[in-house]
Short mmCIF file of C-alpha atoms in Angstrom, two decimals:
data_model
loop_
_atom_site.label_atom_id
_atom_site.label_comp_id
_atom_site.label_asym_id
_atom_site.label_seq_id
_atom_site.Cartn_x
_atom_site.Cartn_y
_atom_site.Cartn_z
CA MET A 1258 -7.23 18.38 2.11
CA LEU A 1259 -5.57 17.90 -0.56
CA ALA A 1260 -8.32 16.62 -2.38
CA ALA A 1261 -9.80 19.39 -3.59
CA MET A 1262 -6.11 20.49 -5.74
CA ASP A 1263 -6.06 20.59 -9.62
CA SER A 1264 -5.89 16.37 -10.23
CA THR A 1265 -3.25 17.88 -13.41
CA SER A 1266 -0.66 18.51 -10.57
CA LEU A 1267 -0.52 14.76 -9.79
CA THR A 1268 2.79 13.37 -10.50
CA LEU A 1269 4.35 9.88 -10.77
CA ARG A 1270 7.62 9.16 -10.09
CA PRO A 1271 10.80 6.95 -8.78
CA ALA A 1272 11.54 7.55 -4.90
CA SER A 1273 14.87 8.60 -4.14
CA PRO A 1274 17.06 9.00 -1.12
CA ALA A 1275 15.47 11.83 0.08
CA ASP A 1276 12.10 10.57 0.39
CA ALA A 1277 13.00 7.81 3.18
CA GLU A 1278 10.91 10.24 5.27
CA ALA A 1279 8.02 11.14 3.74
CA ILE A 1280 7.41 7.45 2.69
CA LEU A 1281 7.83 6.78 6.25
CA ARG A 1282 5.27 9.90 6.91
CA ILE A 1283 2.61 8.07 4.94
CA LEU A 1284 3.45 4.72 6.36
CA GLY A 1285 2.97 6.26 9.43
CA GLU A 1286 -0.23 7.93 8.83
CA THR A 1287 -2.19 5.20 7.39
CA TYR A 1288 -1.01 2.81 9.97
CA GLU A 1289 -2.41 4.97 12.25
CA THR A 1290 -5.93 6.00 10.98
CA THR A 1291 -6.06 2.24 9.18
CA TRP A 1292 -4.64 -0.63 11.34
CA LYS A 1293 -3.71 0.89 14.56
CA PRO A 1294 -7.27 1.19 15.99
CA HIS A 1295 -8.27 -2.73 15.08
CA LEU A 1296 -5.14 -4.22 16.41
CA THR A 1297 -5.39 -5.31 20.43
CA ALA A 1298 -2.75 -3.36 22.68
CA GLU A 1299 -0.50 -6.55 22.69
CA ALA A 1300 -0.02 -6.27 19.15
CA ARG A 1301 0.56 -3.00 18.46
CA ALA A 1302 3.33 -2.94 20.71
CA ARG A 1303 5.10 -5.47 19.48
CA PHE A 1304 4.47 -3.65 15.66
CA GLU A 1305 6.05 -0.37 17.52
CA ALA A 1306 8.27 -1.86 18.73
CA ALA A 1307 9.94 -3.99 15.93
CA GLY A 1308 10.99 -1.14 14.19
CA ARG A 1309 9.65 -3.29 10.61
CA THR A 1310 8.77 -0.16 8.91
CA ARG A 1311 12.16 1.66 8.97
CA ALA A 1312 13.74 -1.47 7.75
CA TYR A 1313 11.21 -1.84 4.75
CA VAL A 1314 12.01 0.80 3.71
CA GLN A 1315 15.30 0.73 3.82
CA ALA A 1316 15.96 -2.49 2.06
CA ARG A 1317 13.29 -1.48 -0.79
CA LEU A 1318 13.80 2.45 -1.05
CA GLY A 1319 15.05 2.06 -4.84
CA HIS A 1320 11.95 0.20 -5.18
CA PHE A 1321 9.25 2.60 -4.51
CA HIS A 1322 7.33 4.75 -7.30
CA LEU A 1323 6.04 7.85 -5.51
CA ALA A 1324 2.80 10.19 -6.16
CA CYS A 1325 3.15 13.56 -5.59
CA LEU A 1326 -0.15 16.38 -5.53
CA GLY A 1327 1.36 19.87 -5.83
CA GLY A 1328 4.78 18.70 -5.30
CA GLU A 1329 4.16 17.32 -2.09
CA VAL A 1330 4.79 13.16 -1.78
CA VAL A 1331 0.97 12.03 -0.54
CA GLY A 1332 1.26 8.03 -2.34
CA LEU A 1333 3.25 5.17 -3.00
CA VAL A 1334 3.80 1.72 -4.21
CA ASP A 1335 6.10 -0.98 -3.92
CA TRP A 1336 6.00 -4.27 -5.83
CA ARG A 1337 8.16 -7.71 -6.48
CA ASP A 1338 7.18 -9.67 -9.50
CA ASP A 1339 3.08 -9.78 -9.81
CA PHE A 1340 2.63 -9.18 -6.04
CA ILE A 1341 1.89 -5.49 -4.44
CA ASP A 1342 3.94 -5.62 -1.33
CA ALA A 1343 2.56 -1.86 -0.74
CA LEU A 1344 0.08 0.76 -2.27
CA HIS A 1345 -0.34 3.57 0.32
CA VAL A 1346 -2.30 7.13 0.07
CA SER A 1347 -2.06 9.72 2.69
CA PRO A 1348 -5.57 10.21 4.46
CA ARG A 1349 -5.29 13.86 3.61
CA ALA A 1350 -5.30 12.92 0.34
CA GLN A 1351 -7.21 9.83 -0.63
CA ARG A 1352 -9.70 10.17 -3.43
CA ALA A 1353 -8.06 12.76 -5.75
CA GLY A 1354 -7.10 9.91 -8.03
CA ALA A 1355 -3.05 8.93 -6.68
CA GLY A 1356 -3.99 5.27 -5.26
CA SER A 1357 -5.40 4.82 -8.66
CA ALA A 1358 -2.87 6.19 -11.27
CA LEU A 1359 -0.46 4.39 -8.74
CA LEU A 1360 -2.03 1.43 -9.18
CA ARG A 1361 -2.53 1.42 -12.43
CA PHE A 1362 1.62 2.59 -13.39
CA ALA A 1363 2.30 -0.57 -11.34
CA GLU A 1364 0.45 -2.81 -13.46
CA ARG A 1365 1.49 -1.24 -16.55
CA ARG A 1366 5.02 -2.50 -15.35
CA MET A 1367 4.20 -5.99 -14.25
CA ALA A 1368 2.34 -6.49 -17.29
CA ALA A 1369 5.12 -5.02 -19.68
CA ALA A 1370 7.67 -7.03 -17.07
CA GLY A 1371 5.43 -10.09 -18.46
CA HIS A 1372 3.20 -10.94 -15.73
CA ALA A 1373 -0.25 -12.58 -17.22
CA GLN A 1374 -1.16 -11.45 -12.98
CA ALA A 1375 -1.41 -9.07 -10.44
CA ARG A 1376 -1.29 -9.92 -6.80
CA LEU A 1377 -1.07 -8.15 -3.48
CA GLU A 1378 -3.04 -8.55 -0.13
CA THR A 1379 -5.47 -6.81 2.66
CA ASP A 1380 -7.48 -7.27 5.21
CA THR A 1381 -10.75 -8.47 6.17
CA PHE A 1382 -11.72 -5.40 8.23
CA ASN A 1383 -10.57 -2.87 5.68
CA SER A 1384 -13.47 -2.37 3.72
CA GLN A 1385 -12.39 0.54 2.04
CA SER A 1386 -9.62 -1.41 0.77
CA ARG A 1387 -11.47 -4.12 -0.83
CA ALA A 1388 -14.02 -1.94 -1.83
CA PHE A 1389 -11.29 0.18 -3.91
CA TYR A 1390 -9.73 -3.13 -5.66
CA ALA A 1391 -12.65 -4.53 -6.52
CA ARG A 1392 -13.42 -1.07 -8.53
CA HIS A 1393 -10.27 -1.49 -10.24
CA GLY A 1394 -10.88 -5.16 -11.18
CA TYR A 1395 -9.38 -7.53 -8.76
CA ALA A 1396 -10.69 -10.41 -7.62
CA GLU A 1397 -10.90 -11.93 -3.26
CA ILE A 1398 -9.20 -15.81 -4.17
CA ASP A 1399 -8.01 -16.78 -0.65
CA PHE A 1400 -8.14 -16.24 2.75
CA TYR A 1401 -6.08 -16.33 5.38
CA PRO A 1402 -4.53 -15.81 9.47
CA ASP A 1403 -2.10 -13.05 9.01
CA GLU A 1404 0.95 -14.97 10.17
CA GLU A 1405 3.45 -12.45 8.71
CA TRP A 1406 2.65 -9.43 11.64
CA HIS A 1407 0.55 -11.85 14.27
CA SER A 1408 -2.00 -8.97 13.94
CA GLY A 1409 -5.32 -11.33 14.96
CA PHE A 1410 -6.64 -10.12 11.05
CA THR A 1411 -7.94 -12.45 8.30
CA THR A 1412 -5.40 -11.26 4.89
CA VAL A 1413 -7.67 -11.16 1.94
CA LEU A 1414 -5.31 -12.37 -1.47
CA LEU A 1415 -6.79 -10.28 -4.52
CA SER A 1416 -5.62 -11.32 -7.61
CA LYS A 1417 -5.97 -8.94 -11.64
CA PRO A 1418 -5.81 -10.69 -14.57
CA LEU A 1419 -3.58 -8.29 -16.98
CA GLY A 1420 -3.30 -7.24 -20.62
#
């Protein structure tokens, strides 16, 4: 587990084209450990056949920022305007500070761009994610069916004032 590593080795940096496979690895690891166990067989098959993760990484690669521990890419964040599209940390590196550092970084960048709030979504079943965001000052402001992925999950919209 990477959490035992010296936290001073944590660095944040923009992603480069060479990081695409590391980003896909982290997204795959978090899918396997977080969402896949909660999806129906039909929803799993639909998601895995769609290829949307690779298309997302290809489309947004220049917008990702990465957390590295000891030189290894262990986390990522991607946001547009005031909305965090993705914040993922490899299960092997969770609780090492990478997620908190990425979240603070994105929030500072959003505030510097003039946004008064940060918003993001998670799922009601994801108690680990919900607790993480609550610790960082996010409030759950709305609940609605997942219509983007058709997972059968209920999405939670969270918000935090910036500044």
